[in-house]
Short mmCIF file of C-alpha atoms in Angstrom, two decimals:
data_model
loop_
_atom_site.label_atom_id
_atom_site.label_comp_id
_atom_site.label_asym_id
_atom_site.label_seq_id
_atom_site.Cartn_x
_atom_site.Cartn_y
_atom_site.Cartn_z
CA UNK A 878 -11.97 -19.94 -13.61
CA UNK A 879 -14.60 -17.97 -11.77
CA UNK A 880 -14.62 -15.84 -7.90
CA UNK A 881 -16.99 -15.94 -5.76
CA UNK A 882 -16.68 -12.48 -3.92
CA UNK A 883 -19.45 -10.28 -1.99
CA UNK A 884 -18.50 -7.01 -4.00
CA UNK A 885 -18.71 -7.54 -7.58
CA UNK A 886 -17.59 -4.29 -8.15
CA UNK A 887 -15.25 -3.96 -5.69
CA UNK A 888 -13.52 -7.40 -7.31
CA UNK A 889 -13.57 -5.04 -11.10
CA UNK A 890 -11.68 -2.27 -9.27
CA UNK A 891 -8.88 -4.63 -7.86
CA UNK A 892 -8.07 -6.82 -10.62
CA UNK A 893 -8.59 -4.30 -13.12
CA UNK A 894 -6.16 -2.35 -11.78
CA UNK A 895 -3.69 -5.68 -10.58
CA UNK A 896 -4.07 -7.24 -14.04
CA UNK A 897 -5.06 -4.90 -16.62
CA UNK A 898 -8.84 -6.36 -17.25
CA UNK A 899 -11.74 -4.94 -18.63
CA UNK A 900 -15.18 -6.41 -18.23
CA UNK A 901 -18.36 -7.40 -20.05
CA UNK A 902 -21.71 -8.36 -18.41
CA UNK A 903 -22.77 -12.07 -18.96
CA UNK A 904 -25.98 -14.23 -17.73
CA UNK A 905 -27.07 -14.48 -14.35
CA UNK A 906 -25.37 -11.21 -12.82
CA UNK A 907 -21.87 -12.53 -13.56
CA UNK A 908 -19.34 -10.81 -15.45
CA UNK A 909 -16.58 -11.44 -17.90
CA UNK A 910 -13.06 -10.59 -17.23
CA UNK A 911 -11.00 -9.76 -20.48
CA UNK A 912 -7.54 -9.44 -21.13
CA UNK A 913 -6.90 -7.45 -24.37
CA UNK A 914 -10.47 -7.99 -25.40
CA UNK A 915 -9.70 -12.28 -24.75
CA UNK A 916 -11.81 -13.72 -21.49
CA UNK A 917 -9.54 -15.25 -19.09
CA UNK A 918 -11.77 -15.30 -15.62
CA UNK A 919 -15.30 -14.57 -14.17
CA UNK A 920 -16.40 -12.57 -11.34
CA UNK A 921 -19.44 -13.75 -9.72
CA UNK A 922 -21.84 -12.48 -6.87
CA UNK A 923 -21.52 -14.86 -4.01
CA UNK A 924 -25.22 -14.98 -2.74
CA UNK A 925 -24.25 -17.17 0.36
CA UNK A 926 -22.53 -16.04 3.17
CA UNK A 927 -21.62 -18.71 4.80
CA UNK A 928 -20.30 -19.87 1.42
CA UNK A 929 -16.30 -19.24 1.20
CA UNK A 930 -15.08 -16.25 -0.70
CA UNK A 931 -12.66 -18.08 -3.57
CA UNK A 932 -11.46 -18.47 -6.87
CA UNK A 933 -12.95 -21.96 -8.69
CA UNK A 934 -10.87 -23.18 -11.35
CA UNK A 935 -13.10 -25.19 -14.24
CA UNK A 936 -11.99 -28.36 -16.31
CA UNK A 937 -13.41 -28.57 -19.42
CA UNK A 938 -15.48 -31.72 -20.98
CA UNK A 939 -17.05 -32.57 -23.98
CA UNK A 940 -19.54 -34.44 -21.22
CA UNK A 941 -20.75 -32.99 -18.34
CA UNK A 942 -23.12 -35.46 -17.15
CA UNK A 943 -21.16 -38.21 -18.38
CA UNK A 944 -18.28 -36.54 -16.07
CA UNK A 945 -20.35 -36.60 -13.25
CA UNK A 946 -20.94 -40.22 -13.09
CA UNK A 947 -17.11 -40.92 -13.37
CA UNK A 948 -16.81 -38.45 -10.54
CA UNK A 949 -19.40 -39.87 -8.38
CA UNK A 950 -17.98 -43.96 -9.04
CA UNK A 951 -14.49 -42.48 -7.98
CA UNK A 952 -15.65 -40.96 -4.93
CA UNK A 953 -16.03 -37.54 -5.89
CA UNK A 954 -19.34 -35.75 -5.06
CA UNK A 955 -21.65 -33.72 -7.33
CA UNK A 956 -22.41 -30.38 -5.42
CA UNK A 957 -24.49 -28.74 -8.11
CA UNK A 958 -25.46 -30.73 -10.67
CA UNK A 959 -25.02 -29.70 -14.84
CA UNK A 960 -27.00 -26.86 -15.72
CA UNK A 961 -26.68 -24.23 -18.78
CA UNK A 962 -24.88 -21.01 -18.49
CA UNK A 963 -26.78 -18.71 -21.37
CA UNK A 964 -25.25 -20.32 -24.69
CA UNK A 965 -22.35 -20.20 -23.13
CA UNK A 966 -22.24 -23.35 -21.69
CA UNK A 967 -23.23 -25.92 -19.29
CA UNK A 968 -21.45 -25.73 -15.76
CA UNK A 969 -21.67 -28.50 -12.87
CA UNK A 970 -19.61 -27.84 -9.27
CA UNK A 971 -17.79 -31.09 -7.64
CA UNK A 972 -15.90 -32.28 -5.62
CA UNK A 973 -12.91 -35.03 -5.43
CA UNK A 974 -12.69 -37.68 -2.28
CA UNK A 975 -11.46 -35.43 -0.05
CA UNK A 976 -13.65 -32.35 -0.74
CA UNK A 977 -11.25 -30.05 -3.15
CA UNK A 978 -13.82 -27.90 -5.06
CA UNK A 979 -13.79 -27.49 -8.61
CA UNK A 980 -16.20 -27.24 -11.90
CA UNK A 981 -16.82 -28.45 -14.72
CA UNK A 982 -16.89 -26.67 -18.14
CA UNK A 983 -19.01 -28.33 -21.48
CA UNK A 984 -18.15 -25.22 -23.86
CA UNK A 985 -21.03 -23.51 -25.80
CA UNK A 986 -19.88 -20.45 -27.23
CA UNK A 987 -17.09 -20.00 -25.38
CA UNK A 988 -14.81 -22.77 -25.44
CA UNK A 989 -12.22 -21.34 -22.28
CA UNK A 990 -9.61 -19.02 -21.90
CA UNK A 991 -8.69 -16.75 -24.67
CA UNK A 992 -5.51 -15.97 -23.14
CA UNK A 993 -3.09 -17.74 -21.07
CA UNK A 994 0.40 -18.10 -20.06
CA UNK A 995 0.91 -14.36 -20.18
CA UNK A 996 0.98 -12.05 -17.67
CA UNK A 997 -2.73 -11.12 -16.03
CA UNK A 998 -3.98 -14.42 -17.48
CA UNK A 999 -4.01 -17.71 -16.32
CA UNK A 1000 -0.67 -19.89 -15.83
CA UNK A 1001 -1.14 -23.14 -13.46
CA UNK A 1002 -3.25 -24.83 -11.00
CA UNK A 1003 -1.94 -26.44 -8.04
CA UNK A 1004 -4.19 -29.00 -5.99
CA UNK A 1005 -3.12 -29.04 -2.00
CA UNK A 1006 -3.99 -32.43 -0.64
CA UNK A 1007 -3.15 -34.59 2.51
CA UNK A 1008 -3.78 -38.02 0.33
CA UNK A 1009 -1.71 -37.63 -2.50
CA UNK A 1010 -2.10 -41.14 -3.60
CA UNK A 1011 -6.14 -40.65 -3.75
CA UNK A 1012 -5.59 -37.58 -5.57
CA UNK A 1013 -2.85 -39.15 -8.10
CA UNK A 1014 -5.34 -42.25 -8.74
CA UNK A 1015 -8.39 -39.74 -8.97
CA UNK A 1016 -8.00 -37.44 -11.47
CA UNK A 1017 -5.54 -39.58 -13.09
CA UNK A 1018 -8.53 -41.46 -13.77
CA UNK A 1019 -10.76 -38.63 -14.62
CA UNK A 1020 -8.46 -36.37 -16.93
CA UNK A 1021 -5.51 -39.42 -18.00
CA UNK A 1022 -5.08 -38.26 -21.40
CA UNK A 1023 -4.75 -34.55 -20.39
CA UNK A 1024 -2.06 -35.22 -18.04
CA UNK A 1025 -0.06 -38.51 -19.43
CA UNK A 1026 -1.00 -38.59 -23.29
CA UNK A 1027 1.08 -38.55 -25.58
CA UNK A 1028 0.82 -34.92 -26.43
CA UNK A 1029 0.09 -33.65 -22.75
CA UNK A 1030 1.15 -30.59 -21.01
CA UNK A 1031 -1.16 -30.03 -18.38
CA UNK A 1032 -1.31 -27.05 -16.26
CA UNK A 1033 -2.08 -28.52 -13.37
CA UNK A 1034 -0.41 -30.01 -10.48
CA UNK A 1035 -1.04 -31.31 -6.85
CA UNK A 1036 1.50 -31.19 -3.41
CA UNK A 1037 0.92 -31.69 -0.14
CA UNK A 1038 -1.46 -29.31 2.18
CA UNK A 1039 1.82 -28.68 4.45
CA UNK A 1040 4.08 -27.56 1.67
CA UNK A 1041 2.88 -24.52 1.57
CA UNK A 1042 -0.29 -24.20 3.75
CA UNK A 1043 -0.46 -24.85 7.48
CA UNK A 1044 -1.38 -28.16 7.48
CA UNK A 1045 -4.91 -27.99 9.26
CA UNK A 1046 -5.98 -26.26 5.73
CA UNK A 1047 -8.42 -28.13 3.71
CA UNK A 1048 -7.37 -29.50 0.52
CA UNK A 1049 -7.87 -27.07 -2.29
CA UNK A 1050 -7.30 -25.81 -5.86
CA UNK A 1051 -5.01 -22.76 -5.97
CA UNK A 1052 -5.08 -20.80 -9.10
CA UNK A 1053 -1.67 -19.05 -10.34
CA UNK A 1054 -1.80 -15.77 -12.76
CA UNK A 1055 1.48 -15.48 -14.82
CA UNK A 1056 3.27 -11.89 -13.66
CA UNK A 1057 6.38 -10.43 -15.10
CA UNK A 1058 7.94 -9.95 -12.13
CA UNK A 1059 6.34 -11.30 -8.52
CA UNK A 1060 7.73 -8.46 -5.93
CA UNK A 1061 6.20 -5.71 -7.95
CA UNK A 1062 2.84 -8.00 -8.33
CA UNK A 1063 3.02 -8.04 -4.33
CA UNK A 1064 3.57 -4.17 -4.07
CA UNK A 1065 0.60 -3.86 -5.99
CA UNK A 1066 -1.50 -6.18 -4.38
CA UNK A 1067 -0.79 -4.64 -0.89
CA UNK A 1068 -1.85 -1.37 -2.45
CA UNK A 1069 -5.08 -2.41 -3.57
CA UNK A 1070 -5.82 -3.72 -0.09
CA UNK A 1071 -5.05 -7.40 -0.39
CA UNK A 1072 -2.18 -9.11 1.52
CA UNK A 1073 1.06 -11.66 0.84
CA UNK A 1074 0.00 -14.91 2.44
CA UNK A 1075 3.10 -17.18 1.32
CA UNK A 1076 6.06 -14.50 0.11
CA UNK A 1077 7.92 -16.04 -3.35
CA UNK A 1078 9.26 -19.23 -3.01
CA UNK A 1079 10.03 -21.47 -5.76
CA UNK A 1080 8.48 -24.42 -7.30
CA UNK A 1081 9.78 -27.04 -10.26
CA UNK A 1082 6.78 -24.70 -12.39
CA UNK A 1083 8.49 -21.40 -11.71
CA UNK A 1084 8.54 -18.58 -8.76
CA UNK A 1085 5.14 -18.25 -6.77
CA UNK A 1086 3.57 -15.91 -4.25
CA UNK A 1087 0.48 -16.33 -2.58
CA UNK A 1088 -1.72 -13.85 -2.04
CA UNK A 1089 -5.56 -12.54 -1.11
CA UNK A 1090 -7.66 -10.25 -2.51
CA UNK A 1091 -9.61 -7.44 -0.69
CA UNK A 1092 -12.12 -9.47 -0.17
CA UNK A 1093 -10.09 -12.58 1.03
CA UNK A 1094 -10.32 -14.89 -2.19
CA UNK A 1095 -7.03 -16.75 -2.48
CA UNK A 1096 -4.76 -16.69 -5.64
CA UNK A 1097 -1.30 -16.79 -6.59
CA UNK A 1098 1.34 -15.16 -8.38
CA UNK A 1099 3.63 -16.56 -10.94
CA UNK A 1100 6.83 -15.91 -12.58
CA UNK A 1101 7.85 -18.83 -15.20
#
């Protein structure tokens, strides 16, 4: 998973200091978040904008291209198309039918996260859409072994826009970074200069906040 912010550096300070990261350069300007010397996020430079400031969550694939074609036959779109990242990898951004931005991930050298399901790393995704039955036959189709095979146990899940979220909010992807404890991860957060958009409520996947950055990039908080 990658952000998009305007202040690169400003985005080191806050989650260095929220979740313990340090940071290594990688190609084109971005940088690598690490958690005990393991990547487990991006920080990039949004050059747009009028582009949103947000956190992308990435799906890996042993196919990117192929990917896109399944994507574009469901109804998805294909914003930017595959392209390499350094030896990392090859990226591609997308959409599903009703515009929720995400990416795709063909591994290089780096295959994913080094770390999750600990605190300061990655812990769930959570999909807000207003046609849950599009979204259900969607990336059911896309990702089916993932998420029903017989040794699946995704990280990812999908709800309505008005569970949460006013419901004039666009469909999205919501990212969730496992804390030990979510009021002290909300105390911190308001001292760094972001703000508690949802306060904790809980979900069948644990207790969740939601919060912003100082820069306005949405994320939440999660206590499993």
């Amino acid at each position: 998973m990658d952000a998009q912010l305007p202040d690169v550096e400003a985005g080191r300070r806050f989650y260095g200091e929220l979740f313990g990261w340090t940071f290594e350069d990688q190609p084109q300007g971005t940088v690598r978040a690490l958690k005990d010397g393991k990547p487990v996020a991006s920080l990039a430079h949004k050059t747009d904008g009028r582009l949103p400031t947000v956190w992308t969550v990435s799906f890996t694939t042993p196919d990117a291209e192929a990917l896109c074609r399944r994507i574009r036959a469901a109804g998805g779109q294909v914003v930017s198309p595959p392209a390499p990242f350094g030896d990392l990898g090859v990226t591609a951004l997308v959409t599903d039918p009703e515009g929720a931005v995400f990416s795709l991930w063909q591994p290089g050298t780096t295959p994913g996260f080094g770390r999750r399901h600990e605190p300061g790393a990655f812990a769930w995704v959570q999909l807000y859409t207003r046609d849950t039955d599009t979204a259900n036959a969607f990336y059911g189709g896309l990702f089916r072994d993932a998420l029903f095979g017989p040794d699946a146990d995704p990280d990812f899940g999908r709800a309505p826009v008005s569970d949460v979220f006013a419901a004039e909010m666009p469909p999205h992807f919501l990212v969730h970074f496992a804390v030990e404890d979510v009021d002290a991860g909300l105390r911190e957060v308001t001292r760094l200069g972001g703000r508690v958009q949802v306060p904790p409520f809980e979900t069948s996947y644990g207790t969740a906040a939601v919060v912003t950055d100082n820069q306005g990039a949405s994320f939440a908080l999660l206590h499993r």
